[in-house]
Every structure is written in C-alpha cells, then in structure tokens.
Short mmCIF file of C-alpha atoms in Angstrom, two decimals:
data_model
loop_
_atom_site.label_atom_id
_atom_site.label_comp_id
_atom_site.label_asym_id
_atom_site.label_seq_id
_atom_site.Cartn_x
_atom_site.Cartn_y
_atom_site.Cartn_z
CA UNK A 1 27.57 -27.04 -21.93
CA UNK A 2 28.69 -23.73 -20.58
CA UNK A 3 25.67 -22.69 -18.55
CA UNK A 4 27.43 -23.16 -15.21
CA UNK A 5 25.91 -20.64 -12.85
CA UNK A 6 22.35 -20.29 -14.01
CA UNK A 7 19.97 -19.30 -11.25
CA UNK A 8 16.82 -21.28 -10.47
CA UNK A 9 14.92 -18.06 -11.23
CA UNK A 10 16.10 -18.13 -14.86
CA UNK A 11 15.43 -21.86 -15.05
CA UNK A 12 11.97 -21.29 -13.65
CA UNK A 13 11.25 -18.94 -16.56
CA UNK A 14 12.46 -21.30 -19.31
CA UNK A 15 9.30 -23.45 -19.42
CA UNK A 16 7.24 -20.33 -19.90
CA UNK A 17 9.39 -19.23 -22.85
CA UNK A 18 9.05 -22.74 -24.23
CA UNK A 19 5.29 -22.60 -23.86
CA UNK A 20 4.95 -19.28 -25.73
CA UNK A 21 7.38 -20.39 -28.41
CA UNK A 22 5.34 -23.58 -28.91
CA UNK A 23 2.31 -21.44 -29.54
CA UNK A 24 4.12 -19.17 -31.98
CA UNK A 25 5.53 -22.21 -33.75
CA UNK A 26 2.16 -23.91 -34.11
CA UNK A 27 0.69 -20.63 -35.29
CA UNK A 28 3.22 -20.76 -38.13
CA UNK A 29 5.20 -17.71 -37.02
CA UNK A 30 8.82 -17.92 -38.13
CA UNK A 31 10.58 -15.02 -36.49
CA UNK A 32 9.97 -13.06 -33.32
CA UNK A 33 11.78 -10.07 -31.82
CA UNK A 34 12.51 -9.77 -28.11
CA UNK A 35 10.12 -6.79 -28.11
CA UNK A 36 7.28 -8.90 -29.54
CA UNK A 37 7.99 -11.71 -27.07
CA UNK A 38 8.04 -9.06 -24.36
CA UNK A 39 4.60 -7.80 -25.41
CA UNK A 40 2.89 -11.19 -25.40
CA UNK A 41 4.67 -12.53 -22.31
CA UNK A 42 4.48 -9.31 -20.29
CA UNK A 43 8.11 -9.34 -19.22
CA UNK A 44 10.63 -6.71 -20.32
CA UNK A 45 12.60 -7.23 -23.52
CA UNK A 46 15.81 -6.67 -21.56
CA UNK A 47 14.86 -9.48 -19.17
CA UNK A 48 14.35 -11.78 -22.16
CA UNK A 49 17.71 -10.85 -23.67
CA UNK A 50 19.43 -11.28 -20.30
CA UNK A 51 17.83 -14.67 -19.76
CA UNK A 52 18.78 -15.82 -23.26
CA UNK A 53 22.35 -14.54 -22.85
CA UNK A 54 22.83 -17.18 -20.17
CA UNK A 55 22.67 -19.66 -23.00
CA UNK A 56 24.72 -17.77 -25.56
CA UNK A 57 21.90 -15.52 -26.76
CA UNK A 58 20.43 -17.89 -29.39
CA UNK A 59 21.84 -15.83 -32.22
CA UNK A 60 19.40 -12.97 -32.50
CA UNK A 61 20.31 -10.96 -35.56
CA UNK A 62 18.53 -8.56 -37.80
CA UNK A 63 14.87 -9.09 -37.12
CA UNK A 64 14.70 -11.15 -33.95
CA UNK A 65 14.91 -14.86 -33.28
CA UNK A 66 14.09 -17.83 -35.47
CA UNK A 67 11.08 -19.30 -33.60
CA UNK A 68 11.66 -22.95 -34.48
CA UNK A 69 15.36 -22.78 -33.66
CA UNK A 70 14.73 -21.01 -30.35
CA UNK A 71 11.96 -23.47 -29.46
CA UNK A 72 14.25 -26.43 -30.18
CA UNK A 73 17.20 -24.97 -28.30
CA UNK A 74 15.17 -24.20 -25.19
CA UNK A 75 13.61 -27.66 -25.45
CA UNK A 76 17.09 -29.20 -25.48
CA UNK A 77 18.19 -27.11 -22.50
CA UNK A 78 15.09 -28.34 -20.66
CA UNK A 79 16.12 -31.91 -21.45
CA UNK A 80 12.98 -32.46 -23.55
CA UNK A 81 14.99 -34.06 -26.36
CA UNK A 82 15.52 -37.04 -24.06
CA UNK A 83 12.82 -39.48 -23.06
CA UNK A 84 11.99 -39.63 -19.37
CA UNK A 85 10.37 -42.78 -18.04
CA UNK A 86 7.93 -41.99 -15.33
CA UNK A 87 5.91 -43.86 -12.73
CA UNK A 88 3.14 -42.53 -10.53
CA UNK A 89 2.76 -43.62 -6.91
CA UNK A 90 -0.82 -43.20 -5.78
CA UNK A 91 -3.72 -44.06 -8.10
CA UNK A 92 -6.29 -41.69 -6.60
CA UNK A 93 -7.89 -38.80 -8.46
CA UNK A 94 -4.71 -36.77 -8.53
CA UNK A 95 -2.59 -39.71 -9.69
CA UNK A 96 -5.11 -40.43 -12.44
CA UNK A 97 -5.25 -36.78 -13.47
CA UNK A 98 -1.46 -36.64 -13.71
CA UNK A 99 -1.32 -39.92 -15.65
CA UNK A 100 -3.70 -38.46 -18.20
CA UNK A 101 -1.80 -35.22 -18.20
CA UNK A 102 1.61 -36.81 -18.83
CA UNK A 103 0.15 -39.07 -21.53
CA UNK A 104 -1.41 -36.12 -23.22
CA UNK A 105 1.65 -33.94 -22.85
CA UNK A 106 3.96 -36.48 -24.51
CA UNK A 107 6.91 -34.14 -25.04
CA UNK A 108 9.72 -36.26 -23.64
CA UNK A 109 7.77 -37.99 -20.86
CA UNK A 110 6.51 -41.58 -20.98
CA UNK A 111 4.00 -42.74 -18.38
CA UNK A 112 5.14 -46.29 -17.65
CA UNK A 113 3.68 -47.51 -14.38
CA UNK A 114 1.17 -46.81 -11.62
CA UNK A 115 1.40 -48.09 -8.05
CA UNK A 116 -0.95 -48.02 -5.10
CA UNK A 117 -1.21 -49.88 -1.81
CA UNK A 118 -4.99 -50.22 -2.14
CA UNK A 119 -5.47 -53.82 -3.29
CA UNK A 120 -8.94 -53.03 -4.66
CA UNK A 121 -7.27 -50.97 -7.38
CA UNK A 122 -4.71 -53.58 -8.41
CA UNK A 123 -5.19 -54.71 -11.98
CA UNK A 124 -7.48 -51.82 -12.78
CA UNK A 125 -6.38 -49.99 -15.91
CA UNK A 126 -5.85 -46.23 -15.84
CA UNK A 127 -5.16 -44.73 -19.26
CA UNK A 128 -3.97 -48.11 -20.44
CA UNK A 129 -1.67 -48.84 -17.52
CA UNK A 130 -2.46 -51.39 -14.81
CA UNK A 131 -2.31 -50.38 -11.17
CA UNK A 132 0.31 -52.50 -9.41
CA UNK A 133 1.00 -53.18 -5.74
CA UNK A 134 3.81 -51.20 -4.12
CA UNK A 135 5.83 -54.40 -3.70
CA UNK A 136 6.40 -54.50 -7.46
CA UNK A 137 8.00 -51.07 -7.47
CA UNK A 138 11.62 -52.09 -6.94
CA UNK A 139 11.81 -54.60 -9.78
CA UNK A 140 9.78 -52.37 -12.09
CA UNK A 141 11.96 -49.31 -11.56
CA UNK A 142 15.16 -51.27 -12.10
CA UNK A 143 13.98 -53.22 -15.15
CA UNK A 144 12.36 -50.29 -16.94
CA UNK A 145 14.95 -47.55 -16.49
CA UNK A 146 12.45 -45.40 -14.64
CA UNK A 147 14.02 -42.03 -13.91
CA UNK A 148 11.10 -39.98 -12.57
CA UNK A 149 8.63 -40.88 -9.83
CA UNK A 150 5.51 -38.83 -9.18
CA UNK A 151 4.29 -38.93 -5.58
CA UNK A 152 0.59 -38.39 -4.96
CA UNK A 153 0.41 -40.30 -1.68
CA UNK A 154 -0.22 -38.98 1.84
CA UNK A 155 2.68 -37.23 3.51
CA UNK A 156 2.96 -39.96 6.14
CA UNK A 157 3.94 -42.46 3.44
CA UNK A 158 5.77 -40.13 1.07
CA UNK A 159 9.00 -39.82 3.05
CA UNK A 160 9.58 -43.59 3.25
CA UNK A 161 8.53 -44.24 -0.33
CA UNK A 162 10.85 -41.48 -1.56
CA UNK A 163 13.76 -43.11 0.28
CA UNK A 164 12.95 -46.46 -1.34
CA UNK A 165 12.72 -44.92 -4.80
CA UNK A 166 16.10 -43.27 -4.37
CA UNK A 167 17.55 -46.63 -3.39
CA UNK A 168 16.04 -48.22 -6.51
CA UNK A 169 17.83 -45.65 -8.67
CA UNK A 170 15.30 -42.96 -9.47
CA UNK A 171 16.79 -39.58 -10.52
CA UNK A 172 13.97 -37.16 -9.96
CA UNK A 173 10.81 -36.85 -7.89
CA UNK A 174 7.76 -34.79 -8.81
CA UNK A 175 6.33 -34.41 -5.34
CA UNK A 176 2.66 -33.63 -4.68
CA UNK A 177 2.74 -34.95 -1.12
CA UNK A 178 2.27 -32.27 1.47
CA UNK A 179 5.75 -32.63 2.97
CA UNK A 180 9.32 -31.63 2.16
CA UNK A 181 11.30 -34.71 1.17
CA UNK A 182 14.74 -35.30 2.54
CA UNK A 183 16.70 -36.93 -0.29
CA UNK A 184 20.38 -36.91 -1.30
CA UNK A 185 21.63 -33.93 -3.33
CA UNK A 186 21.97 -35.95 -6.51
CA UNK A 187 18.20 -36.51 -6.58
CA UNK A 188 16.20 -33.70 -8.14
CA UNK A 189 12.92 -32.82 -6.45
CA UNK A 190 10.23 -30.56 -7.83
CA UNK A 191 7.50 -29.84 -5.30
CA UNK A 192 3.93 -28.94 -6.12
CA UNK A 193 2.54 -28.01 -2.74
CA UNK A 194 -1.11 -27.36 -3.54
CA UNK A 195 -2.02 -26.03 -0.12
CA UNK A 196 0.88 -23.58 -0.15
CA UNK A 197 -0.37 -22.27 -3.44
CA UNK A 198 -3.97 -21.97 -2.21
CA UNK A 199 -2.79 -20.13 0.93
CA UNK A 200 -0.81 -17.68 -1.17
CA UNK A 201 -3.98 -16.96 -3.14
CA UNK A 202 -5.87 -16.46 0.11
CA UNK A 203 -3.17 -14.08 1.34
CA UNK A 204 -3.29 -12.00 -1.83
CA UNK A 205 -7.09 -11.74 -1.69
CA UNK A 206 -7.02 -10.63 1.94
CA UNK A 207 -4.20 -8.17 1.36
CA UNK A 208 -5.91 -6.62 -1.61
CA UNK A 209 -9.11 -6.17 0.36
CA UNK A 210 -7.45 -4.71 3.42
CA UNK A 211 -5.45 -2.31 1.24
CA UNK A 212 -8.68 -1.12 -0.30
CA UNK A 213 -10.79 -0.69 2.83
CA UNK A 214 -8.33 1.57 4.67
CA UNK B 1 -2.12 -3.64 8.83
CA UNK B 2 1.37 -2.28 8.35
CA UNK B 3 2.89 -4.91 6.07
CA UNK B 4 3.03 -2.57 3.12
CA UNK B 5 6.00 -3.63 1.06
CA UNK B 6 6.23 -7.35 1.59
CA UNK B 7 7.78 -9.18 -1.32
CA UNK B 8 6.09 -12.13 -3.01
CA UNK B 9 9.17 -14.15 -2.01
CA UNK B 10 8.40 -13.65 1.69
CA UNK B 11 4.72 -14.35 1.06
CA UNK B 12 5.67 -17.51 -0.81
CA UNK B 13 7.46 -18.74 2.30
CA UNK B 14 4.59 -18.07 4.72
CA UNK B 15 2.56 -21.20 3.87
CA UNK B 16 5.63 -23.32 4.54
CA UNK B 17 6.08 -21.73 7.97
CA UNK B 18 2.40 -22.33 8.59
CA UNK B 19 2.74 -25.96 7.57
CA UNK B 20 5.66 -26.63 9.91
CA UNK B 21 4.00 -24.74 12.76
CA UNK B 22 0.84 -26.83 12.28
CA UNK B 23 2.94 -29.94 12.73
CA UNK B 24 4.66 -28.61 15.84
CA UNK B 25 1.32 -27.56 17.24
CA UNK B 26 -0.32 -30.94 16.66
CA UNK B 27 2.75 -32.61 18.14
CA UNK B 28 2.01 -30.63 21.32
CA UNK B 29 5.14 -28.49 21.18
CA UNK B 30 4.60 -25.13 22.88
CA UNK B 31 7.70 -23.12 22.14
CA UNK B 32 10.23 -23.12 19.34
CA UNK B 33 13.37 -21.05 18.77
CA UNK B 34 14.32 -19.64 15.38
CA UNK B 35 17.33 -22.00 15.48
CA UNK B 36 15.09 -25.05 15.96
CA UNK B 37 12.76 -23.90 13.19
CA UNK B 38 15.86 -23.34 11.07
CA UNK B 39 17.02 -26.92 11.69
CA UNK B 40 13.75 -28.59 10.75
CA UNK B 41 12.95 -26.27 7.84
CA UNK B 42 16.49 -26.08 6.46
CA UNK B 43 16.50 -22.32 6.07
CA UNK B 44 18.80 -20.05 8.07
CA UNK B 45 17.66 -18.70 11.44
CA UNK B 46 18.44 -15.20 10.24
CA UNK B 47 16.16 -15.67 7.23
CA UNK B 48 13.38 -16.73 9.59
CA UNK B 49 13.89 -13.71 11.85
CA UNK B 50 14.04 -11.40 8.83
CA UNK B 51 10.84 -12.87 7.38
CA UNK B 52 9.02 -12.57 10.71
CA UNK B 53 10.24 -9.00 11.20
CA UNK B 54 8.12 -8.04 8.21
CA UNK B 55 5.15 -8.71 10.46
CA UNK B 56 6.50 -7.17 13.66
CA UNK B 57 8.59 -10.16 14.71
CA UNK B 58 5.82 -12.10 16.54
CA UNK B 59 7.29 -11.24 19.93
CA UNK B 60 10.13 -13.68 20.23
CA UNK B 61 11.54 -13.33 23.71
CA UNK B 62 13.59 -15.51 26.01
CA UNK B 63 13.29 -18.98 24.60
CA UNK B 64 11.83 -18.58 21.16
CA UNK B 65 8.30 -18.25 19.85
CA UNK B 66 5.01 -19.46 21.25
CA UNK B 67 4.01 -22.07 18.65
CA UNK B 68 0.24 -21.66 18.91
CA UNK B 69 0.42 -17.87 18.83
CA UNK B 70 2.79 -17.88 15.87
CA UNK B 71 0.62 -20.44 14.05
CA UNK B 72 -2.49 -18.32 14.60
CA UNK B 73 -0.82 -15.08 13.59
CA UNK B 74 0.58 -16.50 10.36
CA UNK B 75 -2.81 -18.08 9.68
CA UNK B 76 -4.44 -14.66 10.06
CA UNK B 77 -1.88 -13.03 7.76
CA UNK B 78 -2.66 -15.73 5.20
CA UNK B 79 -6.34 -14.87 5.49
CA UNK B 80 -7.18 -18.34 6.83
CA UNK B 81 -9.32 -16.89 9.62
CA UNK B 82 -11.84 -15.95 6.92
CA UNK B 83 -13.95 -18.42 5.01
CA UNK B 84 -13.39 -18.53 1.28
CA UNK B 85 -16.21 -19.88 -0.89
CA UNK B 86 -14.83 -21.78 -3.80
CA UNK B 87 -16.13 -23.27 -7.03
CA UNK B 88 -14.32 -25.59 -9.41
CA UNK B 89 -14.71 -25.29 -13.17
CA UNK B 90 -13.93 -28.61 -14.84
CA UNK B 91 -15.13 -31.87 -13.28
CA UNK B 92 -12.44 -34.13 -14.75
CA UNK B 93 -9.87 -36.04 -12.72
CA UNK B 94 -8.01 -32.93 -11.68
CA UNK B 95 -11.17 -31.06 -10.72
CA UNK B 96 -12.30 -34.04 -8.67
CA UNK B 97 -8.90 -34.37 -7.02
CA UNK B 98 -8.94 -30.70 -6.07
CA UNK B 99 -12.52 -30.92 -4.78
CA UNK B 100 -11.48 -33.74 -2.49
CA UNK B 101 -8.36 -31.87 -1.55
CA UNK B 102 -10.14 -28.64 -0.61
CA UNK B 103 -12.80 -30.58 1.31
CA UNK B 104 -10.16 -32.42 3.23
CA UNK B 105 -8.06 -29.35 3.82
CA UNK B 106 -10.95 -27.41 5.39
CA UNK B 107 -8.86 -24.58 6.84
CA UNK B 108 -10.77 -21.58 5.60
CA UNK B 109 -11.91 -22.96 2.26
CA UNK B 110 -15.39 -24.22 1.47
CA UNK B 111 -15.99 -26.21 -1.71
CA UNK B 112 -19.39 -24.97 -2.87
CA UNK B 113 -19.92 -25.79 -6.53
CA UNK B 114 -18.65 -27.72 -9.50
CA UNK B 115 -19.24 -26.84 -13.14
CA UNK B 116 -18.56 -28.60 -16.42
CA UNK B 117 -19.77 -28.25 -19.98
CA UNK B 118 -20.02 -32.02 -20.44
CA UNK B 119 -23.76 -32.71 -20.08
CA UNK B 120 -23.10 -36.38 -19.22
CA UNK B 121 -21.65 -35.23 -15.92
CA UNK B 122 -24.50 -32.90 -14.96
CA UNK B 123 -26.24 -34.05 -11.81
CA UNK B 124 -23.45 -36.47 -10.92
CA UNK B 125 -22.29 -35.95 -7.36
CA UNK B 126 -18.60 -35.42 -6.63
CA UNK B 127 -17.78 -35.37 -2.92
CA UNK B 128 -21.34 -34.43 -2.17
CA UNK B 129 -21.61 -31.63 -4.72
CA UNK B 130 -23.60 -31.90 -7.94
CA UNK B 131 -21.95 -31.07 -11.25
CA UNK B 132 -23.79 -28.17 -12.87
CA UNK B 133 -23.82 -26.79 -16.40
CA UNK B 134 -21.68 -23.75 -17.07
CA UNK B 135 -24.82 -21.68 -17.72
CA UNK B 136 -25.61 -21.82 -14.01
CA UNK B 137 -22.31 -20.24 -13.05
CA UNK B 138 -23.35 -16.58 -13.09
CA UNK B 139 -26.33 -16.93 -10.78
CA UNK B 140 -24.50 -19.36 -8.51
CA UNK B 141 -21.47 -17.12 -8.06
CA UNK B 142 -23.60 -14.08 -7.31
CA UNK B 143 -26.04 -15.82 -4.95
CA UNK B 144 -23.45 -17.73 -2.97
CA UNK B 145 -20.76 -15.12 -2.43
CA UNK B 146 -18.22 -17.21 -4.28
CA UNK B 147 -14.83 -15.54 -4.06
CA UNK B 148 -12.47 -18.15 -5.51
CA UNK B 149 -12.76 -20.07 -8.78
CA UNK B 150 -10.52 -23.01 -9.58
CA UNK B 151 -9.91 -23.54 -13.30
CA UNK B 152 -9.14 -27.06 -14.48
CA UNK B 153 -10.40 -26.62 -18.02
CA UNK B 154 -8.42 -26.59 -21.29
CA UNK B 155 -6.51 -23.43 -22.06
CA UNK B 156 -8.71 -22.67 -25.05
CA UNK B 157 -11.70 -22.20 -22.73
CA UNK B 158 -9.91 -20.84 -19.68
CA UNK B 159 -9.36 -17.30 -20.93
CA UNK B 160 -13.04 -16.69 -21.73
CA UNK B 161 -14.31 -18.40 -18.58
CA UNK B 162 -11.90 -16.34 -16.46
CA UNK B 163 -13.26 -13.14 -18.00
CA UNK B 164 -16.83 -14.24 -17.23
CA UNK B 165 -15.95 -15.11 -13.65
CA UNK B 166 -14.37 -11.70 -13.13
CA UNK B 167 -17.54 -10.10 -14.44
CA UNK B 168 -19.62 -12.17 -11.98
CA UNK B 169 -17.56 -10.82 -9.08
CA UNK B 170 -14.96 -13.46 -8.29
CA UNK B 171 -11.89 -12.18 -6.36
CA UNK B 172 -9.30 -14.85 -6.98
CA UNK B 173 -8.52 -17.57 -9.50
CA UNK B 174 -6.56 -20.73 -8.78
CA UNK B 175 -5.50 -21.47 -12.33
CA UNK B 176 -4.48 -24.96 -13.47
CA UNK B 177 -5.12 -24.22 -17.13
CA UNK B 178 -2.01 -24.18 -19.24
CA UNK B 179 -2.21 -20.50 -20.08
CA UNK B 180 -1.49 -17.14 -18.47
CA UNK B 181 -4.76 -15.37 -17.76
CA UNK B 182 -5.23 -11.75 -18.54
CA UNK B 183 -7.41 -10.35 -15.77
CA UNK B 184 -7.70 -6.91 -14.10
CA UNK B 185 -5.19 -6.09 -11.37
CA UNK B 186 -7.77 -6.35 -8.62
CA UNK B 187 -8.21 -10.06 -9.35
CA UNK B 188 -5.66 -12.31 -7.69
CA UNK B 189 -4.38 -15.22 -9.75
CA UNK B 190 -2.31 -18.10 -8.48
CA UNK B 191 -1.05 -20.32 -11.28
CA UNK B 192 -0.19 -23.99 -10.97
CA UNK B 193 1.40 -24.72 -14.33
CA UNK B 194 2.02 -28.46 -14.11
CA UNK B 195 3.99 -28.72 -17.31
CA UNK B 196 6.28 -25.86 -16.31
CA UNK B 197 7.02 -27.72 -13.11
CA UNK B 198 7.67 -31.01 -14.91
CA UNK B 199 10.00 -29.28 -17.38
CA UNK B 200 11.94 -27.73 -14.53
CA UNK B 201 12.42 -31.20 -13.08
CA UNK B 202 13.56 -32.46 -16.48
CA UNK B 203 16.04 -29.59 -16.73
CA UNK B 204 17.50 -30.28 -13.31
CA UNK B 205 17.91 -33.99 -14.06
CA UNK B 206 19.66 -33.24 -17.37
CA UNK B 207 21.89 -30.59 -15.83
CA UNK B 208 22.91 -32.83 -12.98
CA UNK B 209 23.83 -35.60 -15.40
CA UNK B 210 25.77 -33.41 -17.78
CA UNK B 211 27.66 -31.86 -14.86
CA UNK B 212 28.66 -35.32 -13.73
CA UNK B 213 29.70 -36.85 -17.03
CA UNK B 214 32.20 -34.16 -17.96
#
C-alpha cells in the first residue's frame, strides 16, 4: 500500500463514496464520470479527483470510472474485504439497535456476542445471540478472535471496560459512551457522541434564527 | 451576536468543551486554566484560546476561566438555554434508544412525540409517550411547536418524510437514516451515519495492521 499520508478528512469521505457507489452499482450503472458523481454527491468534481488521487486515481479514462471496480477498490481500502468479528457491550435499546444494524449491514462485520452486567438479561436472545455476563468477556474475546467491541454502556463503566478489552486483545472500539476513552495508540477508536451531535444541531438552529432576526 | 464566520470545525468542538466543563462544574471546580483544560482534553492550550477567541475569549484573566460562567456561556452559544421540542419518527430499537437518551439528557430538549407506520405499535407507550400513526404528524408538529425531528426510518422513506416535515415547519433534522437528505438551506440537518462511522473504524484497523506488517 502506498497511501501513507492520507488525512482523516479524506478517510472520512470514503464511506460516503462507497455508499453512493453501492447505489449506482445496485441500480445497474456501469460507468460514472467525476462530474456525475459530483452532481449526485454535491461535492466538486475536483475534490473527487483529488480524493481518488490519494489512492492512485482508480484509472479513470475516457468516460469516467468503472462503477463496480471503483466500488470494490474503495471497499478494499476500507477493509471491507476482511471479516471483522464484533461484540457489543450493553444490551439496552441502543445495543439492541446496533446488533440489528450490524446484522443487517453484513458487509464485512459479524455480530458475535452481546454482554451486559444486568443478570435479568442473561440468556435472553437478541437477534439470535444470547446476552452473556461481563465475566465471560475475556475468554470469549480471546477464543473467538473478536477484533471490534461496541460500547453502549454508561460513561462511568466505559473507561474500565475499554481498558479490559484492550488487554484481551481487541483492535478497535466503536464507542457510544459519553466519554473520551484513553487507550493505547495501536487501538483504533471511533466515537459516536450522540449528545455532541444533538448540540451541534441545536447550535445551527439557534444561529440560523439569530442571523435571520437581526 | 458577533460570531459571524465561525467554522463548522470550531462548532464541532464546542459540545466537547461543554461536556468537559459540565464535569468540572459537577466536580465542584471553580476555575480552570487553558493549560489544565488542554491536559484533560488533549488538545493544545493555544487551540483552546483560539477557539474561545471566536466568542470574545470568555474573559480569561489571572488564573484561568470561571468554570460555571464558561459552561453557561458555551451552553448559550449552543442554544441549550432554549427548549427544543422534538419528535422521533421510527419507533424501532434505535428510536426507542434515542427517546430514552433525549429524556435522560434533558438539557434543553423535550421528547414530545413518537411516530411509526407500523400499526401494531400504535398506542404502545415508549418512555411515557404513545406511538402515533404517521398521519398524525402534520397536526402534531404544527400544534406543538415541534422544531426538531429525529429520523430513524429506512432510507427509502426518509427522503419523503423529511420533505413533509419541512413543509410542516420543522427547523432541524437529526438524521439517522442511511441517506443524505435534500432539504432547503434554512433547515439544519445533523447526520449520524452509523455505517460510515463503522467503515472508518474498519479502515483505521486495516491501515494500522498493514503499516505494522510491512
């Protein structure tokens, strides 16, 4: 791989390209120009070409890109050609929603286990997977090659549980707990801070209104 | 207000400041220097001062900032001193999780209504709020001054429902549907694209591994 210095901004845009290319692919479209992609995605064609040039450009020639090829290549860059084995910590509504989501999504992610410290939930099946006590986590992670843990537990527990998971050998954490985790650099963390997102929406509503009542 | 040209990057950082200041406040800490904030938040002190200068600097003098004042001011900038009236469209696991979340969060957001097109759910109470049919949405939004709609419905329905909500007078959409909405500029949209986030995590895991096996 040669993509040494790719910014997180470019990486952040890759899933969106992948999403649009999936749609084009399933719509049976075979080729797409950067201008057409630009029109449907509402980013400039030069941004698209620049982003793609980070990965060698994906061989645009004549009339645009081959949709299936581009879709596959971006999928590979995103690591979606590998299978990730994933557990969810926290079997509440959010944990259940994410379990369903990952199951439904399929593409490279296998939902393997669900853990909760509420003993009333133990043994209950969520989307075919039994809720297990937290004490089982260590053995389960090690025996099942789990590489991703999803945290949907309160922030007071999340920090400790994240440290344990790292010790057990997890490689990435999809963090929904309302706290920034402090893990070693070799562990990848992707935060979904719902309240931050809701506050940003609130800010933009307020700003828009104050700009328009001056 | 004078904060005319504030970038979305700065705005994106405000909720995180607010979150850390909430914690300091509830821990009873009265003053904090930009260096201390820098240490706990792991951003540079100069970044913090630069960000705050967008809003007049919040009167740091002598030993740092007054925590409660700073917390309040950032809360006001985020529009959290106003009450937002919010409905959720889609009463599945994710909708229920978000209903609970907003209820629990409180700070400026009131969960007022829940809508779903599955008639088996109609009348069922989720966190004290009855699930209503989609047909009730128009009257409900107009009569209850609803300003925020949360979309947790499939992407095939989200686009049309978003257009309806805009017509009914909604001001902001918190979008969890797996699609980019196409709404007028005066409508604020905050997207939470779960699969984009999961793919980014997958990318970072793959990249880290390929960097370390060369």
